[in-house]
Amino acid sequence: MRKKIVAGNWKMNKTLQEGIELVKEINTALEADKPACDVVVCTPFIHLASVTPLVNPSLIGIGAENCADKESGAYTGEVSAAMVASTGAKYCILGHSERRAYYHETNEILKEKVLLALANGLTPIFCVGEVKDERVAGIQNQVVESQLEGALFNLSAEDFGKIVIAYEPVWAIGTGLTATSEQAEEMHAFIRSKVEAKYGKAVAEDCSILYGGSCKPSNAKELFANPDVDGGLIGGASLKAADFKGIIDAWKK
Ligand code: PEP
Protein backbone atom coordinates (compact mmCIF):
# COMPACT_ATOMS: atom_id res chain seq x y z
CA MET A 1 0.00 0.00 0.00
CA ARG A 2 1.30 3.43 -0.97
CA LYS A 3 2.33 5.36 2.14
CA LYS A 4 1.67 9.01 2.88
CA ILE A 5 4.87 10.47 4.30
CA VAL A 6 6.09 13.79 5.65
CA ALA A 7 9.88 13.77 6.06
CA GLY A 8 12.04 16.53 7.51
CA ASN A 9 15.55 17.28 6.28
CA TRP A 10 17.44 19.33 8.85
CA LYS A 11 20.48 19.72 6.57
CA MET A 12 23.47 21.23 8.47
CA ASN A 13 21.35 22.92 11.14
CA LYS A 14 20.95 22.42 14.90
CA THR A 15 23.58 21.57 17.47
CA LEU A 16 23.11 18.25 19.23
CA GLN A 17 21.35 19.96 22.15
CA GLU A 18 19.07 21.94 19.83
CA GLY A 19 18.32 18.80 17.82
CA ILE A 20 17.38 16.87 20.96
CA GLU A 21 15.02 19.67 21.99
CA LEU A 22 13.41 19.80 18.54
CA VAL A 23 12.89 16.06 18.26
CA LYS A 24 11.36 15.98 21.76
CA GLU A 25 8.99 18.80 20.81
CA ILE A 26 7.92 17.02 17.61
CA ASN A 27 7.43 13.75 19.50
CA THR A 28 5.33 15.40 22.21
CA ALA A 29 3.15 17.16 19.62
CA LEU A 30 2.54 13.91 17.72
CA GLU A 31 1.89 11.88 20.89
CA ALA A 32 -0.83 14.42 21.76
CA ASP A 33 -2.31 14.51 18.27
CA LYS A 34 -1.56 11.39 16.23
CA PRO A 35 -0.50 11.96 12.62
CA ALA A 36 -2.48 10.67 9.64
CA CYS A 37 0.75 9.87 7.78
CA ASP A 38 4.19 8.38 8.39
CA VAL A 39 6.59 10.95 9.82
CA VAL A 40 10.34 10.87 9.24
CA VAL A 41 12.99 13.16 10.72
CA CYS A 42 16.36 13.17 8.93
CA THR A 43 19.17 14.66 10.97
CA PRO A 44 22.93 15.18 10.74
CA PHE A 45 24.87 11.94 11.43
CA ILE A 46 26.09 13.21 14.78
CA HIS A 47 22.51 13.48 16.12
CA LEU A 48 21.26 10.05 15.10
CA ALA A 49 22.26 7.91 18.09
CA SER A 50 20.95 10.51 20.53
CA VAL A 51 17.60 11.28 18.94
CA THR A 52 16.57 7.75 17.92
CA PRO A 53 15.75 6.62 21.48
CA LEU A 54 13.81 9.84 22.15
CA VAL A 55 11.02 9.23 19.66
CA ASN A 56 8.04 6.91 19.70
CA PRO A 57 9.01 4.55 16.87
CA SER A 58 5.37 3.98 15.97
CA LEU A 59 5.02 7.71 15.22
CA ILE A 60 8.43 8.87 13.96
CA GLY A 61 11.20 7.21 11.96
CA ILE A 62 14.66 8.72 12.14
CA GLY A 63 16.87 9.00 9.08
CA ALA A 64 20.28 10.21 7.93
CA GLU A 65 20.83 12.78 5.18
CA ASN A 66 23.49 10.78 3.36
CA CYS A 67 25.70 7.71 3.63
CA ALA A 68 29.01 6.61 2.14
CA ASP A 69 29.33 4.85 -1.21
CA LYS A 70 31.76 2.36 0.34
CA GLU A 71 31.08 -0.42 2.81
CA SER A 72 33.88 0.30 5.31
CA GLY A 73 37.61 0.98 5.50
CA ALA A 74 40.07 3.82 5.01
CA TYR A 75 37.67 6.62 4.02
CA THR A 76 38.39 9.28 6.60
CA GLY A 77 35.36 11.33 7.55
CA GLU A 78 32.80 9.10 5.84
CA VAL A 79 29.85 7.41 7.55
CA SER A 80 28.68 4.04 6.27
CA ALA A 81 25.13 2.79 5.81
CA ALA A 82 25.87 0.09 8.41
CA MET A 83 26.86 2.79 10.93
CA VAL A 84 23.66 4.72 10.20
CA ALA A 85 21.56 1.58 10.68
CA SER A 86 23.40 0.74 13.92
CA THR A 87 22.01 3.94 15.51
CA GLY A 88 18.46 2.70 15.02
CA ALA A 89 17.84 5.02 12.06
CA LYS A 90 15.51 3.60 9.43
CA TYR A 91 15.80 6.03 6.51
CA CYS A 92 18.52 7.69 4.47
CA ILE A 93 18.12 10.64 2.11
CA LEU A 94 20.23 10.05 -1.02
CA GLY A 95 20.84 12.15 -4.11
CA HIS A 96 19.79 15.46 -2.58
CA SER A 97 20.51 18.27 -5.06
CA GLU A 98 22.91 19.88 -2.56
CA ARG A 99 24.97 16.67 -2.48
CA ARG A 100 24.86 16.42 -6.27
CA ALA A 101 25.87 20.08 -6.76
CA TYR A 102 28.38 20.73 -3.94
CA TYR A 103 29.85 17.26 -3.44
CA HIS A 104 29.72 16.09 -7.05
CA GLU A 105 27.62 13.00 -6.44
CA THR A 106 27.01 11.31 -9.76
CA ASN A 107 24.50 8.64 -10.71
CA GLU A 108 27.30 6.05 -10.44
CA ILE A 109 28.12 7.09 -6.86
CA LEU A 110 24.43 7.25 -5.94
CA LYS A 111 23.83 3.79 -7.35
CA GLU A 112 26.38 2.40 -4.85
CA LYS A 113 24.87 4.37 -1.97
CA VAL A 114 21.38 3.09 -2.75
CA LEU A 115 22.61 -0.52 -2.82
CA LEU A 116 24.45 -0.12 0.49
CA ALA A 117 21.49 1.60 2.16
CA LEU A 118 19.20 -1.23 1.06
CA ALA A 119 21.70 -3.91 2.08
CA ASN A 120 21.69 -2.41 5.57
CA GLY A 121 17.91 -2.30 5.85
CA LEU A 122 17.56 1.47 5.38
CA THR A 123 14.79 3.00 3.29
CA PRO A 124 16.37 5.39 0.79
CA ILE A 125 14.51 8.66 0.21
CA PHE A 126 15.92 9.25 -3.24
CA CYS A 127 15.82 12.83 -4.56
CA VAL A 128 15.43 13.80 -8.19
CA GLY A 129 14.77 17.17 -9.78
CA GLU A 130 15.80 19.68 -12.40
CA VAL A 131 17.58 23.02 -12.03
CA LYS A 132 15.98 26.26 -13.21
CA ASP A 133 17.69 26.36 -16.63
CA GLU A 134 16.51 22.83 -17.35
CA ARG A 135 12.91 23.78 -16.45
CA VAL A 136 13.15 26.90 -18.62
CA ALA A 137 14.48 24.77 -21.49
CA GLY A 138 11.56 22.38 -21.01
CA ILE A 139 13.80 19.34 -20.43
CA GLN A 140 12.76 18.61 -16.83
CA ASN A 141 11.25 15.24 -17.72
CA GLN A 142 14.42 14.05 -19.47
CA VAL A 143 16.55 15.18 -16.52
CA VAL A 144 14.43 13.34 -13.97
CA GLU A 145 14.17 10.25 -16.16
CA SER A 146 17.96 10.06 -16.49
CA GLN A 147 18.36 10.41 -12.71
CA LEU A 148 15.94 7.52 -12.17
CA GLU A 149 17.56 5.38 -14.85
CA GLY A 150 21.08 6.20 -13.74
CA ALA A 151 20.78 5.33 -10.07
CA LEU A 152 17.62 3.29 -9.44
CA PHE A 153 16.45 1.35 -12.47
CA ASN A 154 19.21 -1.23 -12.02
CA LEU A 155 17.32 -2.46 -8.92
CA SER A 156 15.13 -5.54 -8.86
CA ALA A 157 11.39 -4.85 -8.55
CA GLU A 158 11.56 -6.12 -4.97
CA ASP A 159 14.31 -3.65 -4.03
CA PHE A 160 12.74 -0.79 -5.97
CA GLY A 161 9.61 -1.38 -3.90
CA LYS A 162 11.60 -0.30 -0.82
CA ILE A 163 12.50 3.13 -2.26
CA VAL A 164 10.74 6.43 -1.52
CA ILE A 165 11.20 9.03 -4.27
CA ALA A 166 11.29 12.77 -3.60
CA TYR A 167 10.76 15.12 -6.52
CA GLU A 168 12.53 18.34 -5.61
CA PRO A 169 12.72 21.00 -8.32
CA VAL A 170 16.06 22.59 -7.43
CA TRP A 171 14.74 26.08 -8.22
CA ALA A 172 12.16 25.64 -5.45
CA ILE A 173 14.51 24.47 -2.68
CA GLY A 174 14.99 27.08 0.02
CA THR A 175 13.95 29.85 -2.39
CA GLY A 176 10.36 30.41 -1.29
CA LEU A 177 9.33 29.49 -4.86
CA THR A 178 7.09 26.46 -4.76
CA ALA A 179 6.16 24.41 -7.80
CA THR A 180 2.51 24.96 -8.60
CA SER A 181 0.19 22.17 -7.72
CA GLU A 182 -0.11 21.43 -11.48
CA GLN A 183 3.67 21.35 -12.01
CA ALA A 184 4.08 18.99 -9.05
CA GLU A 185 1.29 16.65 -10.17
CA GLU A 186 2.55 16.63 -13.75
CA MET A 187 6.05 15.53 -12.71
CA HIS A 188 4.84 13.04 -10.10
CA ALA A 189 2.55 11.42 -12.67
CA PHE A 190 5.47 11.33 -15.13
CA ILE A 191 7.72 9.64 -12.55
CA ARG A 192 5.00 7.10 -11.76
CA SER A 193 4.55 6.37 -15.48
CA LYS A 194 8.28 5.67 -15.81
CA VAL A 195 8.20 3.38 -12.77
CA GLU A 196 5.22 1.58 -14.29
CA ALA A 197 6.99 1.16 -17.63
CA LYS A 198 10.00 -0.35 -15.86
CA TYR A 199 8.45 -2.34 -13.00
CA GLY A 200 4.73 -2.65 -13.79
CA LYS A 201 1.54 -1.15 -12.45
CA ALA A 202 1.53 -2.70 -8.98
CA VAL A 203 5.03 -1.41 -8.10
CA ALA A 204 4.20 2.03 -9.52
CA GLU A 205 0.95 2.24 -7.56
CA ASP A 206 2.74 1.34 -4.33
CA CYS A 207 5.59 3.83 -4.80
CA SER A 208 5.49 6.88 -2.51
CA ILE A 209 6.55 10.04 -4.35
CA LEU A 210 7.12 13.08 -2.13
CA TYR A 211 7.28 16.71 -3.20
CA GLY A 212 10.06 18.94 -1.86
CA GLY A 213 10.76 22.63 -2.36
CA SER A 214 9.54 25.43 -0.09
CA CYS A 215 6.66 23.31 1.20
CA LYS A 216 5.03 24.95 4.23
CA PRO A 217 1.84 24.67 6.29
CA SER A 218 0.10 27.16 3.99
CA ASN A 219 0.65 25.23 0.74
CA ALA A 220 0.98 21.59 1.90
CA LYS A 221 -2.72 20.74 1.73
CA GLU A 222 -3.05 21.87 -1.88
CA LEU A 223 0.11 20.03 -2.94
CA PHE A 224 -0.84 16.83 -1.10
CA ALA A 225 -4.34 16.87 -2.62
CA ASN A 226 -2.88 15.77 -5.97
CA PRO A 227 -3.40 12.09 -6.76
CA ASP A 228 0.30 11.39 -7.37
CA VAL A 229 1.73 13.49 -4.51
CA ASP A 230 2.18 11.23 -1.50
CA GLY A 231 3.65 13.73 0.92
CA GLY A 232 6.61 16.04 1.29
CA LEU A 233 10.33 16.28 1.96
CA ILE A 234 10.64 19.40 4.05
CA GLY A 235 13.76 21.49 4.59
CA GLY A 236 13.38 24.90 6.25
CA ALA A 237 9.92 24.28 7.66
CA SER A 238 11.11 21.11 9.45
CA LEU A 239 13.31 23.16 11.77
CA LYS A 240 10.36 24.43 13.82
CA ALA A 241 8.08 21.87 15.46
CA ALA A 242 4.94 23.96 14.88
CA ASP A 243 5.62 24.40 11.15
CA PHE A 244 6.54 20.74 10.69
CA LYS A 245 3.39 19.70 12.56
CA GLY A 246 1.37 22.09 10.40
CA ILE A 247 2.57 20.25 7.30
CA ILE A 248 1.93 16.83 8.88
CA ASP A 249 -1.61 18.01 9.68
CA ALA A 250 -2.20 18.70 5.98
CA TRP A 251 -2.97 14.96 5.74
CA LYS A 252 -5.85 15.28 8.20
CA LYS A 253 -9.37 15.42 6.81
C1 PEP B 1 15.06 20.20 0.82
O1 PEP B 1 16.18 20.66 0.78
O2 PEP B 1 14.91 18.97 0.81
C2 PEP B 1 13.93 21.12 0.83
C3 PEP B 1 12.79 20.71 0.35
O3 PEP B 1 14.17 22.39 1.34
P1 PEP B 1 13.10 23.56 1.57
O4 PEP B 1 11.84 22.93 2.12
O5 PEP B 1 13.75 24.48 2.55
O6 PEP B 1 12.87 24.19 0.23
mmCIF file with all atom_site columns, N, CA, C and O in Angstrom, residues 8 15 21 44 48 120 134 157 159 187 201-202 206 209 216 226 231:
data_model
loop_
_atom_site.group_PDB
_atom_site.id
_atom_site.type_symbol
_atom_site.label_atom_id
_atom_site.label_alt_id
_atom_site.label_comp_id
_atom_site.label_asym_id
_atom_site.label_entity_id
_atom_site.label_seq_id
_atom_site.pdbx_PDB_ins_code
_atom_site.Cartn_x
_atom_site.Cartn_y
_atom_site.Cartn_z
_atom_site.occupancy
_atom_site.B_iso_or_equiv
_atom_site.pdbx_formal_charge
_atom_site.auth_seq_id
_atom_site.auth_comp_id
_atom_site.auth_asym_id
_atom_site.auth_atom_id
_atom_site.pdbx_PDB_model_num
ATOM 1  N N  . GLY A 1 8   ? 11.265 15.303 7.300   1.00 0.00 ? 8   GLY A N  1
ATOM 2  C CA . GLY A 1 8   ? 12.043 16.529 7.508   1.00 0.00 ? 8   GLY A CA 1
ATOM 3  C C  . GLY A 1 8   ? 13.499 16.300 7.145   1.00 0.00 ? 8   GLY A C  1
ATOM 4  O O  . GLY A 1 8   ? 14.026 15.198 7.329   1.00 0.00 ? 8   GLY A O  1
ATOM 5  N N  . THR A 1 15  ? 22.587 22.272 16.668  1.00 0.00 ? 15  THR A N  1
ATOM 6  C CA . THR A 1 15  ? 23.584 21.568 17.467  1.00 0.00 ? 15  THR A CA 1
ATOM 7  C C  . THR A 1 15  ? 22.925 20.324 18.029  1.00 0.00 ? 15  THR A C  1
ATOM 8  O O  . THR A 1 15  ? 21.689 20.170 17.940  1.00 0.00 ? 15  THR A O  1
ATOM 9  N N  . GLU A 1 21  ? 16.203 18.884 21.598  1.00 0.00 ? 21  GLU A N  1
ATOM 10 C CA . GLU A 1 21  ? 15.017 19.666 21.990  1.00 0.00 ? 21  GLU A CA 1
ATOM 11 C C  . GLU A 1 21  ? 13.950 19.598 20.898  1.00 0.00 ? 21  GLU A C  1
ATOM 12 O O  . GLU A 1 21  ? 12.767 19.399 21.175  1.00 0.00 ? 21  GLU A O  1
ATOM 13 N N  . PRO A 1 44  ? 21.489 15.404 10.933  1.00 0.00 ? 44  PRO A N  1
ATOM 14 C CA . PRO A 1 44  ? 22.927 15.180 10.739  1.00 0.00 ? 44  PRO A CA 1
ATOM 15 C C  . PRO A 1 44  ? 23.358 13.860 11.420  1.00 0.00 ? 44  PRO A C  1
ATOM 16 O O  . PRO A 1 44  ? 22.762 13.454 12.425  1.00 0.00 ? 44  PRO A O  1
ATOM 17 N N  . LEU A 1 48  ? 22.108 11.232 15.256  1.00 0.00 ? 48  LEU A N  1
ATOM 18 C CA . LEU A 1 48  ? 21.259 10.047 15.096  1.00 0.00 ? 48  LEU A CA 1
ATOM 19 C C  . LEU A 1 48  ? 21.149 9.186  16.358  1.00 0.00 ? 48  LEU A C  1
ATOM 20 O O  . LEU A 1 48  ? 20.047 8.854  16.795  1.00 0.00 ? 48  LEU A O  1
ATOM 21 N N  . ASN A 1 120 ? 21.661 -2.602 4.116   1.00 0.00 ? 120 ASN A N  1
ATOM 22 C CA . ASN A 1 120 ? 21.687 -2.411 5.568   1.00 0.00 ? 120 ASN A CA 1
ATOM 23 C C  . ASN A 1 120 ? 20.305 -2.123 6.147   1.00 0.00 ? 120 ASN A C  1
ATOM 24 O O  . ASN A 1 120 ? 20.182 -1.641 7.271   1.00 0.00 ? 120 ASN A O  1
ATOM 25 N N  . GLU A 1 134 ? 17.089 24.025 -16.719 1.00 0.00 ? 134 GLU A N  1
ATOM 26 C CA . GLU A 1 134 ? 16.507 22.834 -17.353 1.00 0.00 ? 134 GLU A CA 1
ATOM 27 C C  . GLU A 1 134 ? 14.985 22.967 -17.435 1.00 0.00 ? 134 GLU A C  1
ATOM 28 O O  . GLU A 1 134 ? 14.376 22.571 -18.434 1.00 0.00 ? 134 GLU A O  1
ATOM 29 N N  . ALA A 1 157 ? 12.705 -5.416 -8.926  1.00 0.00 ? 157 ALA A N  1
ATOM 30 C CA . ALA A 1 157 ? 11.395 -4.852 -8.554  1.00 0.00 ? 157 ALA A CA 1
ATOM 31 C C  . ALA A 1 157 ? 11.225 -4.909 -7.039  1.00 0.00 ? 157 ALA A C  1
ATOM 32 O O  . ALA A 1 157 ? 10.693 -3.980 -6.424  1.00 0.00 ? 157 ALA A O  1
ATOM 33 N N  . ASP A 1 159 ? 13.535 -4.731 -4.672  1.00 0.00 ? 159 ASP A N  1
ATOM 34 C CA . ASP A 1 159 ? 14.305 -3.655 -4.031  1.00 0.00 ? 159 ASP A CA 1
ATOM 35 C C  . ASP A 1 159 ? 13.744 -2.279 -4.376  1.00 0.00 ? 159 ASP A C  1
ATOM 36 O O  . ASP A 1 159 ? 13.686 -1.399 -3.520  1.00 0.00 ? 159 ASP A O  1
ATOM 37 N N  . MET A 1 187 ? 4.793  16.269 -12.846 1.00 0.00 ? 187 MET A N  1
ATOM 38 C CA . MET A 1 187 ? 6.052  15.531 -12.713 1.00 0.00 ? 187 MET A CA 1
ATOM 39 C C  . MET A 1 187 ? 5.861  14.227 -11.931 1.00 0.00 ? 187 MET A C  1
ATOM 40 O O  . MET A 1 187 ? 6.448  13.191 -12.294 1.00 0.00 ? 187 MET A O  1
ATOM 41 N N  . LYS A 1 201 ? 2.542  -2.005 -13.093 1.00 0.00 ? 201 LYS A N  1
ATOM 42 C CA . LYS A 1 201 ? 1.539  -1.151 -12.449 1.00 0.00 ? 201 LYS A CA 1
ATOM 43 C C  . LYS A 1 201 ? 1.530  -1.277 -10.924 1.00 0.00 ? 201 LYS A C  1
ATOM 44 O O  . LYS A 1 201 ? 1.421  -0.277 -10.209 1.00 0.00 ? 201 LYS A O  1
ATOM 45 N N  . ALA A 1 202 ? 1.646  -2.506 -10.430 1.00 0.00 ? 202 ALA A N  1
ATOM 46 C CA . ALA A 1 202 ? 1.534  -2.705 -8.978  1.00 0.00 ? 202 ALA A CA 1
ATOM 47 C C  . ALA A 1 202 ? 2.648  -1.971 -8.244  1.00 0.00 ? 202 ALA A C  1
ATOM 48 O O  . ALA A 1 202 ? 2.404  -1.280 -7.248  1.00 0.00 ? 202 ALA A O  1
ATOM 49 N N  . ASP A 1 206 ? 2.299  1.410  -5.734  1.00 0.00 ? 206 ASP A N  1
ATOM 50 C CA . ASP A 1 206 ? 2.741  1.338  -4.334  1.00 0.00 ? 206 ASP A CA 1
ATOM 51 C C  . ASP A 1 206 ? 3.844  2.343  -4.000  1.00 0.00 ? 206 ASP A C  1
ATOM 52 O O  . ASP A 1 206 ? 4.213  2.506  -2.836  1.00 0.00 ? 206 ASP A O  1
ATOM 53 N N  . ILE A 1 209 ? 5.795  8.971  -3.695  1.00 0.00 ? 209 ILE A N  1
ATOM 54 C CA . ILE A 1 209 ? 6.555  10.045 -4.350  1.00 0.00 ? 209 ILE A CA 1
ATOM 55 C C  . ILE A 1 209 ? 6.256  11.348 -3.613  1.00 0.00 ? 209 ILE A C  1
ATOM 56 O O  . ILE A 1 209 ? 5.112  11.824 -3.614  1.00 0.00 ? 209 ILE A O  1
ATOM 57 N N  . LYS A 1 216 ? 5.302  24.363 2.909   1.00 0.00 ? 216 LYS A N  1
ATOM 58 C CA . LYS A 1 216 ? 5.029  24.947 4.226   1.00 0.00 ? 216 LYS A CA 1
ATOM 59 C C  . LYS A 1 216 ? 3.583  24.660 4.629   1.00 0.00 ? 216 LYS A C  1
ATOM 60 O O  . LYS A 1 216 ? 2.811  24.163 3.785   1.00 0.00 ? 216 LYS A O  1
ATOM 61 N N  . ASN A 1 226 ? -3.067 16.366 -4.646  1.00 0.00 ? 226 ASN A N  1
ATOM 62 C CA . ASN A 1 226 ? -2.883 15.774 -5.971  1.00 0.00 ? 226 ASN A CA 1
ATOM 63 C C  . ASN A 1 226 ? -2.782 14.247 -5.885  1.00 0.00 ? 226 ASN A C  1
ATOM 64 O O  . ASN A 1 226 ? -2.145 13.724 -4.964  1.00 0.00 ? 226 ASN A O  1
ATOM 65 N N  . GLY A 1 231 ? 3.114  13.090 -0.277  1.00 0.00 ? 231 GLY A N  1
ATOM 66 C CA . GLY A 1 231 ? 3.654  13.728 0.922   1.00 0.00 ? 231 GLY A CA 1
ATOM 67 C C  . GLY A 1 231 ? 4.767  14.683 0.548   1.00 0.00 ? 231 GLY A C  1
ATOM 68 O O  . GLY A 1 231 ? 4.892  15.091 -0.615  1.00 0.00 ? 231 GLY A O  1
#
